[in-house]
Coordinates of C-alpha atoms and ligand atoms in Angstrom, one line a residue:
X579 CA 0.2 2.0 -44.0
X580 CA 2.1 1.0 -40.8
X581 CA 2.0 -2.6 -39.9
X582 CA 2.7 -4.4 -36.6
X583 CA 6.4 -4.6 -36.2
X584 CA 7.2 -3.4 -39.7
X585 CA 10.9 -2.6 -39.9
X586 CA 11.2 -3.5 -36.2
X587 CA 12.0 -6.6 -34.3
X588 CA 8.9 -8.8 -33.8
X589 CA 7.8 -8.5 -30.1
X590 CA 8.6 -11.7 -28.2
X591 CA 4.8 -12.2 -27.4
X592 CA 4.1 -12.2 -31.1
X593 CA 6.9 -14.6 -32.1
X594 CA 6.5 -18.3 -32.9
X595 CA 7.9 -20.7 -30.3
X596 CA 10.3 -23.2 -31.9
X597 CA 9.3 -25.8 -29.3
X598 CA 5.8 -26.0 -30.6
X599 CA 6.3 -25.5 -34.3
X600 CA 4.8 -29.0 -35.0
X601 CA 2.1 -29.0 -32.4
X602 CA -0.5 -29.2 -35.1
X603 CA 0.5 -32.7 -36.0
X604 CA 1.3 -34.1 -32.5
X605 CA -0.6 -36.7 -30.6
X606 CA -2.6 -35.3 -27.6
X607 CA 0.1 -36.6 -25.2
X608 CA 2.9 -34.9 -27.2
X609 CA 0.8 -31.8 -27.2
X610 CA 0.6 -31.7 -23.4
X611 CA 4.4 -32.2 -23.0
X612 CA 5.0 -29.5 -25.5
X613 CA 2.6 -27.1 -23.6
X614 CA 4.6 -28.0 -20.5
X615 CA 8.0 -27.5 -22.1
X616 CA 6.9 -24.0 -23.2
X617 CA 5.4 -23.2 -19.8
X618 CA 8.8 -24.1 -18.2
X619 CA 10.2 -21.0 -20.0
X620 CA 8.1 -18.9 -17.7
X621 CA 10.5 -19.9 -14.9
X622 CA 13.7 -20.8 -16.8
X623 CA 13.6 -17.6 -18.9
X624 CA 14.0 -17.2 -22.6
X625 CA 17.2 -16.5 -24.6
X626 CA 19.3 -13.8 -22.9
X627 CA 16.3 -11.6 -22.0
X628 CA 15.7 -10.7 -18.4
X629 CA 13.2 -13.2 -17.0
X630 CA 11.1 -13.6 -13.8
X631 CA 14.2 -13.9 -11.6
X632 CA 16.0 -10.9 -13.1
X633 CA 17.3 -8.5 -10.4
X634 CA 15.3 -5.5 -11.5
X635 CA 12.0 -7.5 -11.6
X636 CA 12.7 -9.0 -8.2
X637 CA 13.6 -5.6 -6.7
X638 CA 10.4 -4.1 -8.2
X639 CA 8.3 -7.0 -6.7
X640 CA 9.9 -6.4 -3.3
X641 CA 9.1 -2.6 -3.5
X642 CA 5.6 -3.4 -4.5
X643 CA 5.1 -5.8 -1.6
X644 CA 5.9 -2.8 0.7
X645 CA 3.6 -0.4 -1.2
X646 CA 0.6 -2.8 -1.5
X647 CA -0.6 -2.4 2.1
X648 CA -4.2 -3.6 2.0
X649 CA -5.2 -1.6 5.1
X650 CA -3.9 1.6 3.6
X651 CA -4.0 1.6 -0.2
X652 CA -6.6 1.2 -3.0
X653 CA -5.4 -1.3 -5.6
X654 CA -6.9 -1.2 -9.1
X655 CA -6.2 -3.8 -11.8
X656 CA -7.1 -3.2 -15.4
X657 CA -6.7 -4.9 -18.7
X658 CA -8.4 -6.2 -21.8
X659 CA -9.4 -9.8 -22.6
X660 CA -7.5 -12.3 -20.4
X661 CA -5.5 -9.5 -18.8
X662 CA -8.7 -7.9 -17.5
X663 CA -10.1 -11.2 -16.4
X664 CA -7.1 -12.1 -14.4
X665 CA -7.2 -8.7 -12.7
X666 CA -10.9 -9.4 -11.9
X667 CA -10.2 -12.8 -10.3
X668 CA -7.2 -11.5 -8.3
X669 CA -9.3 -8.6 -6.9
X670 CA -12.1 -11.0 -6.1
X671 CA -9.9 -13.5 -4.3
X672 CA -8.0 -10.9 -2.2
X673 CA -11.2 -9.0 -1.3
X674 CA -12.7 -12.2 0.1
X675 CA -9.5 -12.6 2.2
X676 CA -9.9 -9.0 3.5
X677 CA -13.6 -9.6 4.2
X678 CA -12.7 -12.7 6.2
X679 CA -10.3 -10.6 8.3
X680 CA -13.0 -8.0 8.8
X681 CA -10.9 -5.4 6.8
X682 CA -12.5 -3.1 4.3
X683 CA -12.1 -4.3 0.7
X684 CA -9.4 -2.4 -1.2
X685 CA -9.2 -4.2 -4.6
X686 CA -11.0 -3.1 -7.7
X687 CA -10.8 -4.2 -11.3
X688 CA -11.6 -2.6 -14.6
X689 CA -12.3 -4.9 -17.5
X690 CA -12.3 -3.4 -21.0
X691 CA -15.8 -3.9 -22.3
X692 CA -17.3 -4.2 -18.8
X693 CA -18.6 -7.2 -16.9
X694 CA -20.0 -8.9 -20.0
X695 CA -16.4 -9.0 -21.4
X696 CA -15.6 -11.4 -18.5
X697 CA -16.9 -14.2 -20.5
X698 CA -17.7 -12.9 -24.0
X699 CA -14.8 -11.1 -25.7
X700 CA -15.2 -7.4 -26.5
X701 CA -12.0 -6.9 -28.5
X702 CA -12.7 -3.5 -30.0
X703 CA -12.7 -1.7 -26.6
X704 CA -9.0 -2.6 -26.3
X705 CA -8.2 0.2 -28.8
X706 CA -9.7 3.1 -26.8
X707 CA -7.2 5.0 -24.6
X708 CA -9.7 7.7 -23.7
X709 CA -12.3 5.3 -22.4
X710 CA -9.6 3.5 -20.4
X711 CA -8.5 6.7 -18.7
X712 CA -12.1 7.8 -18.0
X713 CA -13.0 4.5 -16.4
X714 CA -9.8 4.6 -14.2
X715 CA -10.7 8.2 -13.2
X716 CA -14.2 7.1 -12.1
X717 CA -12.8 4.1 -10.2
X718 CA -10.3 6.2 -8.4
X719 CA -12.7 9.0 -7.5
X720 CA -12.4 10.0 -3.8
X721 CA -9.3 7.8 -3.2
X722 CA -6.2 9.5 -1.9
X723 CA -3.7 6.9 -3.2
X724 CA -4.2 4.3 -5.9
X725 CA -1.7 1.5 -6.8
X726 CA -2.6 0.9 -10.4
X727 CA -1.7 -2.4 -12.2
X728 CA -2.2 -1.9 -16.0
X729 CA -1.9 -5.4 -17.6
X730 CA -1.1 -5.7 -21.2
X731 CA 1.0 -8.8 -22.1
X732 CA 2.0 -7.4 -25.5
X733 CA 2.8 -3.9 -24.1
X734 CA 0.3 -2.8 -26.7
X735 CA -3.3 -2.2 -25.5
X736 CA -4.2 1.5 -26.0
X737 CA -7.0 1.1 -23.3
X738 CA -4.2 0.5 -20.8
X739 CA -1.9 3.1 -22.3
X740 CA -4.5 5.8 -21.6
X741 CA -4.7 4.7 -18.0
X742 CA -1.0 4.6 -17.5
X743 CA -0.7 8.0 -19.0
X744 CA -3.4 9.4 -16.6
X745 CA -1.4 7.9 -13.7
X746 CA 1.8 9.4 -15.0
X747 CA 0.2 12.9 -15.1
X748 CA -0.9 12.5 -11.5
X749 CA 2.0 10.8 -9.7
X750 CA 1.0 12.4 -6.4
X751 CA -2.2 10.2 -6.4
X752 CA -1.3 7.2 -8.5
X753 CA 1.6 4.7 -8.5
X754 CA 1.4 3.0 -11.9
X755 CA 2.7 -0.5 -12.5
X756 CA 2.8 -2.0 -16.0
X757 CA 2.6 -5.8 -16.2
X758 CA 3.6 -7.2 -19.6
X759 CA 6.0 -9.7 -21.2
X760 CA 8.1 -7.9 -23.8
X761 CA 11.3 -5.9 -23.3
X762 CA 10.4 -2.2 -23.1
X763 CA 11.9 -1.3 -26.5
X764 CA 9.5 -3.8 -28.2
X765 CA 6.4 -2.0 -27.0
X766 CA 4.0 -1.0 -29.8
X767 CA 5.1 2.2 -31.5
X768 CA 2.2 2.8 -33.7
X769 CA -0.1 5.8 -33.7
X770 CA -3.2 5.3 -31.6
X771 CA -6.5 6.5 -33.1
X772 CA -7.8 9.7 -31.4
X773 CA -4.7 10.0 -29.2
X774 CA -1.3 11.7 -29.3
X775 CA 1.1 9.1 -28.0
X776 CA 2.2 5.6 -28.9
X777 CA 2.5 2.9 -26.3
X778 CA 6.3 3.1 -26.5
X779 CA 6.2 6.8 -25.6
X780 CA 4.1 6.0 -22.5
X781 CA 6.6 3.4 -21.5
X782 CA 9.5 5.9 -21.8
X783 CA 7.6 8.2 -19.3
X784 CA 7.0 5.2 -17.0
X785 CA 10.7 4.3 -17.1
X786 CA 11.5 7.9 -16.1
X787 CA 9.0 7.5 -13.2
X788 CA 10.6 4.1 -12.3
X789 CA 14.0 5.7 -12.0
X790 CA 12.5 8.0 -9.3
X791 CA 10.7 5.1 -7.5
X792 CA 7.3 6.5 -8.6
X793 CA 6.3 3.8 -11.1
X794 CA 7.2 0.2 -11.9
X795 CA 7.6 -1.9 -15.0
X796 CA 7.1 -5.7 -14.4
X797 CA 8.0 -7.1 -17.7
X798 CA 9.9 -10.4 -17.5
X799 CA 10.3 -12.1 -20.8
X800 CA 8.8 -15.6 -20.6
X801 CA 9.2 -16.6 -24.3
X802 CA 6.8 -16.9 -27.1
X803 CA 3.4 -18.6 -26.6
X804 CA 2.7 -22.2 -27.4
X805 CA 0.2 -21.0 -30.0
X806 CA 1.6 -17.9 -31.5
X807 CA 0.3 -14.7 -29.9
X808 CA -2.1 -16.6 -27.7
X809 CA -1.2 -14.5 -24.6
X810 CA -3.9 -16.1 -22.5
X811 CA -1.4 -19.0 -22.1
X812 CA 2.0 -18.3 -20.7
X813 CA 1.6 -14.5 -20.4
X814 CA -1.8 -15.1 -18.6
X815 CA -0.1 -17.5 -16.2
X816 CA 2.9 -15.2 -15.6
X817 CA 0.4 -12.3 -15.0
X818 CA -1.3 -14.4 -12.3
X819 CA 2.0 -15.3 -10.8
X820 CA 3.3 -11.7 -10.7
X821 CA 0.2 -10.3 -9.2
X822 CA 0.1 -13.0 -6.5
X823 CA 3.8 -12.6 -5.8
X824 CA 3.0 -9.1 -4.7
X825 CA -0.3 -9.6 -2.9
X826 CA 0.3 -12.9 -1.1
X827 CA 3.4 -11.7 0.9
X828 CA 1.7 -8.2 1.2
X829 CA -1.3 -9.8 2.9
X830 CA 1.0 -12.1 4.9
X831 CA 2.9 -9.2 6.2
X832 CA -0.2 -7.1 7.0
X833 CA -2.0 -9.8 9.0
X834 CA 1.0 -11.5 10.4
X835 CA 0.1 -14.8 8.9
X836 CA 1.7 -16.0 6.8
X837 CA -11.1 -32.0 -28.3
X838 CA -12.5 -34.2 -29.8
X839 CA -16.0 -33.0 -29.0
X840 CA -15.3 -29.8 -30.9
X841 CA -13.9 -31.6 -33.9
X842 CA -17.0 -33.6 -34.3
X843 CA -19.1 -30.5 -34.1
X844 CA -20.0 -31.0 -30.5
X845 CA -19.5 -28.6 -27.5
X846 CA -17.3 -28.4 -24.5
X847 CA -18.8 -27.3 -21.2
X848 CA -17.1 -26.6 -17.9
X849 CA -19.5 -27.3 -15.0
X850 CA -18.3 -26.0 -11.7
X851 CA -19.7 -28.1 -8.9
X852 CA -19.2 -25.9 -5.8
X853 CA -15.7 -25.1 -6.7
X854 CA -16.1 -21.2 -6.6
X855 CA -13.2 -19.5 -8.3
X856 CA -12.1 -22.7 -10.0
X857 CA -15.3 -22.4 -12.0
X858 CA -14.4 -18.8 -12.8
X859 CA -11.2 -20.2 -14.4
X860 CA -13.6 -22.2 -16.6
X861 CA -15.6 -19.1 -17.6
X862 CA -12.3 -17.3 -18.4
X863 CA -11.0 -20.2 -20.5
X864 CA -14.3 -20.5 -22.4
X865 CA -14.4 -16.8 -23.1
X866 CA -11.0 -16.9 -24.8
X867 CA -12.0 -19.4 -27.5
X868 CA -14.0 -17.0 -29.8
X869 CA -11.2 -14.4 -30.1
X870 CA -8.4 -16.9 -30.1
X871 CA -9.8 -19.6 -32.4
X872 CA -12.8 -17.9 -34.1
X873 CA -14.9 -20.4 -32.1
X874 CA -18.6 -19.6 -31.7
X875 CA -20.0 -18.5 -28.4
X876 CA -21.6 -21.9 -28.1
X877 CA -18.6 -24.1 -28.7
X878 CA -17.0 -23.8 -25.3
X879 CA -19.0 -22.5 -22.3
X880 CA -18.5 -22.3 -18.6
X881 CA -21.2 -22.7 -15.9
X882 CA -20.8 -21.7 -12.3
X883 CA -22.7 -23.0 -9.2
X884 CA -24.4 -19.9 -7.8
X885 CA -24.0 -18.0 -11.1
X886 CA -23.6 -14.3 -10.7
X887 CA -23.7 -14.3 -6.9
X888 CA -20.7 -16.6 -6.9
X889 CA -19.0 -14.5 -9.6
X890 CA -19.4 -11.4 -7.5
X891 CA -19.1 -9.0 -10.4
X892 CA -20.0 -5.3 -10.0
X893 CA -23.0 -5.2 -12.4
X894 CA -24.8 -8.1 -10.7
X895 CA -27.0 -10.5 -12.6
X896 CA -26.5 -10.0 -16.4
X897 CA -28.6 -13.1 -17.5
X898 CA -31.2 -10.8 -19.1
X899 CA -28.6 -9.9 -21.8
X900 CA -29.2 -13.3 -23.5
X901 CA -28.4 -17.0 -23.4
X902 CA -24.6 -16.5 -23.4
X903 CA -24.9 -14.5 -20.2
X904 CA -26.8 -17.4 -18.4
X905 CA -23.9 -18.8 -16.5
X906 CA -25.2 -20.7 -13.5
X907 CA -25.3 -24.5 -13.3
X908 CA -29.1 -24.1 -12.8
X909 CA -29.2 -22.5 -16.3
X910 CA -27.2 -25.4 -17.6
X911 CA -29.7 -27.9 -16.3
X912 CA -32.7 -25.8 -17.4
X913 CA -31.5 -24.8 -20.9
X914 CA -28.7 -27.0 -22.0
X915 CA -29.3 -30.5 -20.8
X916 CA -32.1 -31.2 -23.3
X917 CA -29.8 -30.6 -26.2
X918 CA -26.8 -32.6 -25.0
X919 CA -25.6 -35.3 -27.3
X920 CA -22.9 -37.9 -27.5
X921 CA -20.7 -35.4 -29.3
X922 CA -20.6 -33.1 -26.3
X923 CA -18.1 -33.2 -23.4
X924 CA -19.0 -31.8 -20.0
X925 CA -16.0 -31.3 -17.7
X926 CA -16.9 -31.1 -14.0
X927 CA -14.6 -29.0 -11.8
X928 CA -14.6 -30.2 -8.2
X929 CA -12.7 -29.7 -5.0
X930 CA -11.3 -32.6 -3.0
X931 CA -13.5 -35.4 -4.5
X932 CA -15.6 -36.1 -7.6
X933 CA -19.0 -34.6 -7.4
X934 CA -22.5 -36.0 -8.0
X935 CA -23.8 -35.8 -11.5
X936 CA -27.4 -34.9 -12.3
X937 CA -29.3 -37.9 -13.7
X938 CA -30.5 -35.9 -16.7
X939 CA -26.8 -35.2 -17.6
X940 CA -25.9 -38.8 -17.2
X941 CA -28.9 -39.9 -19.3
X942 CA -28.1 -37.5 -22.2
X943 CA -25.3 -39.8 -23.5
X944 CA -22.8 -37.0 -23.5
X945 CA -19.2 -37.6 -22.5
X946 CA -18.4 -36.6 -18.9
X947 CA -15.0 -35.9 -17.3
X948 CA -14.0 -34.6 -13.9
X949 CA -11.1 -32.4 -12.8
X950 CA -10.6 -32.8 -9.0
X951 CA -8.3 -30.4 -7.2
X952 CA -7.2 -31.6 -3.8
X953 CA -5.2 -29.5 -1.4
X954 CA -6.0 -31.2 1.9
X955 CA -3.4 -33.5 3.5
X956 CA -6.1 -35.8 4.7
X957 CA -7.4 -37.3 1.5
X958 CA -11.2 -37.4 1.0
X959 CA -13.0 -40.6 0.0
X960 CA -12.6 -40.8 -3.8
X961 CA -16.3 -40.7 -4.5
X962 CA -17.9 -42.5 -7.4
X963 CA -15.3 -42.1 -10.2
X964 CA -16.8 -44.8 -12.4
X965 CA -19.5 -42.6 -13.9
X966 CA -16.8 -40.4 -15.5
X967 CA -15.1 -41.3 -18.8
X968 CA -12.0 -39.5 -17.5
X969 CA -11.0 -38.3 -14.0
X970 CA -8.0 -35.9 -13.7
X971 CA -6.6 -35.6 -10.2
X972 CA -4.7 -32.4 -9.4
X973 CA -3.0 -33.2 -6.0
X974 CA -1.5 -30.0 -4.5
X975 CA -1.3 -31.2 -0.9
X976 CA 2.5 -31.3 -0.9
X977 CA 2.8 -27.6 -1.7
X978 CA 1.8 -26.9 1.9
X979 CA 5.3 -28.1 2.9
X980 CA 6.9 -25.1 1.1
X981 CA 8.6 -23.1 3.9
X982 CA 7.5 -19.7 2.5
X983 CA 3.8 -20.5 2.9
X984 CA 3.8 -22.8 5.9
X985 CA 2.8 -20.0 8.3
X986 CA -0.6 -19.9 10.0
X987 CA -3.5 -19.0 7.9
X988 CA -1.5 -18.4 4.7
X989 CA -1.8 -21.9 3.4
X990 CA -5.5 -21.7 2.9
X991 CA -5.1 -18.8 0.5
X992 CA -2.0 -20.1 -1.2
X993 CA -3.9 -23.4 -1.7
X994 CA -6.7 -21.5 -3.5
X995 CA -4.3 -19.7 -5.7
X996 CA -2.4 -22.9 -6.6
X997 CA -5.7 -24.6 -7.3
X998 CA -6.7 -21.8 -9.7
X999 CA -3.3 -22.0 -11.5
X1000 CA -3.5 -25.8 -11.8
X1001 CA -7.1 -25.5 -13.2
X1002 CA -5.9 -22.8 -15.6
X1003 CA -3.1 -25.0 -16.9
X1004 CA -5.4 -28.0 -17.3
X1005 CA -8.3 -26.1 -19.0
X1006 CA -5.9 -24.1 -21.3
X1007 CA -4.4 -27.5 -22.4
X1008 CA -7.9 -28.9 -23.0
X1009 CA -9.3 -26.0 -25.0
X1010 CA -6.0 -25.5 -26.9
X1011 CA -5.8 -29.2 -27.8
X1012 CA -9.4 -29.3 -28.9
X1013 CA -8.9 -26.4 -31.3
X1014 CA -5.7 -27.8 -32.7
X1015 CA -7.5 -31.1 -33.4
X1016 CA -10.2 -29.1 -35.0
X1017 CA -7.6 -27.7 -37.4
X1018 CA -7.5 -24.1 -36.3
X1019 CA -3.7 -24.0 -36.0
X1020 CA -1.1 -24.0 -38.8
X1021 CA 2.4 -25.0 -37.5
X1022 CA 2.0 -23.2 -34.2
X1023 CA 0.1 -20.2 -35.5
X1024 CA -3.6 -19.8 -35.0
X1025 CA -4.6 -18.7 -38.4
X1026 CA -8.3 -18.6 -38.0
X1027 CA -8.4 -15.5 -35.8
X1028 CA -11.0 -12.8 -36.2
X1029 CA -9.5 -9.4 -37.2
X1030 CA -11.8 -7.7 -34.8
X1031 CA -9.5 -5.0 -33.4
X1032 CA -6.4 -3.1 -34.6
X1033 CA -3.9 -5.6 -33.0
X1034 CA -5.7 -8.6 -34.5
X1035 CA -6.1 -6.9 -37.9
X1036 CA -2.3 -6.4 -38.1
X1037 CA -1.7 -9.9 -36.7
X1038 CA -3.9 -11.3 -39.5
X1039 CA -1.9 -9.3 -42.2
X1040 CA 1.3 -10.6 -40.5
X1041 CA 0.1 -14.3 -40.8
X1042 CA -0.7 -13.9 -44.5
X1043 CA 2.7 -12.3 -45.0
X1044 CA 4.6 -15.0 -43.0
X1045 CA 3.3 -17.9 -45.1
X1046 CA 2.9 -16.2 -48.5
X1047 CA 6.0 -14.0 -48.4
X1048 CA 4.1 -11.3 -50.4
X1049 CA 4.7 -7.6 -49.7
X1050 CA 2.6 -6.4 -46.7
X1051 CA 0.4 -4.2 -48.9
X1052 CA -0.6 -7.2 -51.0
X1053 CA -1.3 -9.2 -47.9
X1054 CA -3.5 -6.4 -46.6
X1055 CA -5.4 -6.4 -49.9
X1056 CA -6.0 -10.2 -49.7
X1057 CA -7.3 -9.7 -46.1
X1058 CA -9.7 -7.0 -47.4
X1059 CA -10.8 -9.2 -50.3
X1060 CA -11.6 -12.0 -47.9
X1061 CA -13.4 -9.6 -45.5
X1062 CA -15.6 -8.2 -48.2
X1063 CA -15.8 -11.5 -50.3
X1064 CA -14.7 -9.8 -53.5
X1065 CA -11.7 -9.7 -55.8
X1066 CA -12.4 -6.0 -56.7
X1067 CA -11.3 -3.6 -54.0
X1068 CA -13.3 -0.6 -54.8
X1069 CA -12.2 2.9 -53.8
X1070 CA -15.0 2.8 -51.2
X1071 CA -13.4 -0.3 -49.6
X1072 CA -9.9 1.0 -49.8
X1073 CA -10.8 4.3 -48.3
X1074 CA -13.0 2.9 -45.5
X1075 CA -11.5 3.5 -42.0
X1076 CA -9.8 0.6 -40.3
X1077 CA -12.7 0.6 -37.8
X1078 CA -15.1 -0.4 -40.6
X1079 CA -12.9 -3.4 -41.6
X1080 CA -12.7 -4.4 -37.9
X1081 CA -16.5 -4.3 -37.6
X1082 CA -16.9 -6.8 -40.4
X1083 CA -13.9 -8.8 -39.1
X1084 CA -15.7 -9.3 -35.8
X1085 CA -18.5 -11.3 -37.4
X1086 CA -17.2 -12.9 -40.5
X1087 CA -16.0 -16.6 -40.5
X1088 CA -12.6 -18.0 -41.7
X1089 CA -11.4 -14.7 -43.1
X1090 CA -7.7 -15.3 -42.6
X1091 CA -7.5 -18.9 -43.9
X1092 CA -9.5 -17.7 -47.0
X1093 CA -7.2 -14.8 -47.5
X1094 CA -4.1 -16.9 -47.0
X1095 CA -5.3 -19.6 -49.4
X1096 CA -6.2 -17.1 -52.1
X1097 CA -2.8 -15.4 -51.6
X1098 CA -0.9 -18.7 -51.8
X1099 CA -2.7 -20.0 -54.9
X1100 CA -3.3 -16.6 -56.5
X1101 CA -6.9 -17.7 -56.9
X1102 CA -10.2 -15.7 -56.6
X1103 CA -11.7 -15.4 -53.1
X1104 CA -14.8 -17.4 -54.0
X1105 CA -12.6 -20.3 -55.0
X1106 CA -10.6 -20.2 -51.7
X1107 CA -13.9 -20.1 -49.8
X1108 CA -15.1 -23.2 -51.7
X1109 CA -11.9 -25.2 -51.0
X1110 CA -12.2 -24.4 -47.3
X1111 CA -15.9 -25.5 -47.3
X1112 CA -14.8 -28.9 -48.6
X1113 CA -11.8 -29.2 -46.3
X1114 CA -12.3 -27.1 -43.2
X1115 CA -9.1 -28.4 -41.5
X1116 CA -6.9 -25.5 -42.4
X1117 CA -3.5 -27.2 -42.6
X1118 CA -4.9 -30.0 -44.8
X1119 CA -6.6 -27.4 -47.1
X1120 CA -3.4 -25.4 -47.4
X1121 CA -1.2 -28.4 -47.9
X1122 CA -3.6 -30.1 -50.4
X1123 CA -3.8 -26.8 -52.3
X1124 CA 0.0 -26.5 -52.4
X1125 CA 0.5 -30.1 -53.5
X1126 CA -1.9 -29.6 -56.4
X1127 CA -0.1 -26.6 -57.7
Ligands
S6P245 C1 -5.2 -13.5 -25.9 C2 -6.6 -13.1 -25.7 C3 -6.9 -11.6 -25.8 C4 -5.9 -10.7 -25.0 C5 -6.3 -9.3 -25.2 C6 -5.3 -8.4 -24.4 O1 -5.1 -14.9 -25.9 O2 -7.4 -13.7 -26.7 O3 -8.2 -11.4 -25.4 O4 -6.0 -11.1 -23.7 O5 -6.2 -8.9 -26.5 O6 -4.0 -8.5 -24.8 P1 -2.8 -7.7 -24.0 O7 -1.6 -8.0 -24.8 O8 -3.2 -6.3 -23.9 O9 -2.7 -8.4 -22.7

């Protein structure tokens, strides 16, 4: 069976970053500097690969600024997981800008898995190229020209491949842009179920279109992630920067303006107090924790003042789908406050000054922190900071001096985008640190991922292989044994389609650590499960087991 990267170079987005190889044993302060050092590679580049400032990338950005004329074109963003969410928030922000100018909205976003995937991960949809193409076709209906941004950090999502392929078949109507962070030759070259092309083949067609100015590949290399494969981090940031690097000047031209809580079994809540899209960054960050760290839907959650009406999603209020779709701060007060305990941490996201805190939250004994983003040059009164255990001030006022954005009217929007980025960095650091402290990371690899789609299944096999050095077939067997909690892989299991394994992988806990431990110790699965029950911190369990051998 083919495996991710077998016989080929590992894509950069799947490699381990040498700078963070000891992040699992760092102090929180060291963790933050390590996250920062890795983030610096977004701008400084990585090895000899073409980075953000590469001539081809810059030329493509310039061309796209010309094409993305908001009064003339329709712009559609699409992606899976973080990539889809960042497309959503970009469309949302730039549509409000257009509304404010009295111009018809031109931005749309497609999120694999629909609106509910904005804050609960729906990983399996990522593998469906036919669905991707169908949704794009529907979104593009009646439009004469569509500028399509397909976002897939790993150059791997079949959902996006299907859409790019549709565009490439109809270059008279579509201009496809692929946003991702691997060199083209590292794109995934594995057969895609129910389809006749690999991602690499689609990229070859896109490169041919690029040569004729009919398509674009925006794929600067920004180096491996802080936590291996966690593309929500650097790749997510770079996605946001690339999209905004096109749209901010395009708009300017058109309008002539220029975890400790988690470790103790508690919860982390982001509470957005009137901070609009900053609260959406909280929802996005929270939604990433289940697929990235195998966290439960309750571990990290985001709440937004105004709920769905602030979110502005196309399907409207989804709160009837269940408690995890109840996302307003009113829902938080109604349903969550009663169960808050001293183990929980509530982080308030505020603009300009710290916000008021409901007495019931204060009285619950939970820990409260505040992230305040200020962009104004006239500082607001600080507010009552004493009630918070920690206040993090993100002062962005000096960015307004930057000559590129000092023109009339542009600063307001640039300030919003910078604020979102600053909040993204801060919350990514908080949730990453919390999960490291909870023991989800070994060296800088998240080993407790859920094998819930094809990419994650192969990544799981790769993790077991990296640390056990066993042949890939044996690693796959260990993964199956852990998935089915058995040491006997019957013909039935062996012959089941990958989709069946993935279905189980979506709900089962600690599959990869169990498989890895069993592989390292050559012990039965039941024994590995027992060891991990006694010592849930994965590195300690692995090291203790190795020491005892
Ligand atoms: C990654 C995140 C995932 C990815 C999704 C899309 O930290 O958990 O949800 O965003 O799998 O990946 P890609 O490579 O197509 O952008």
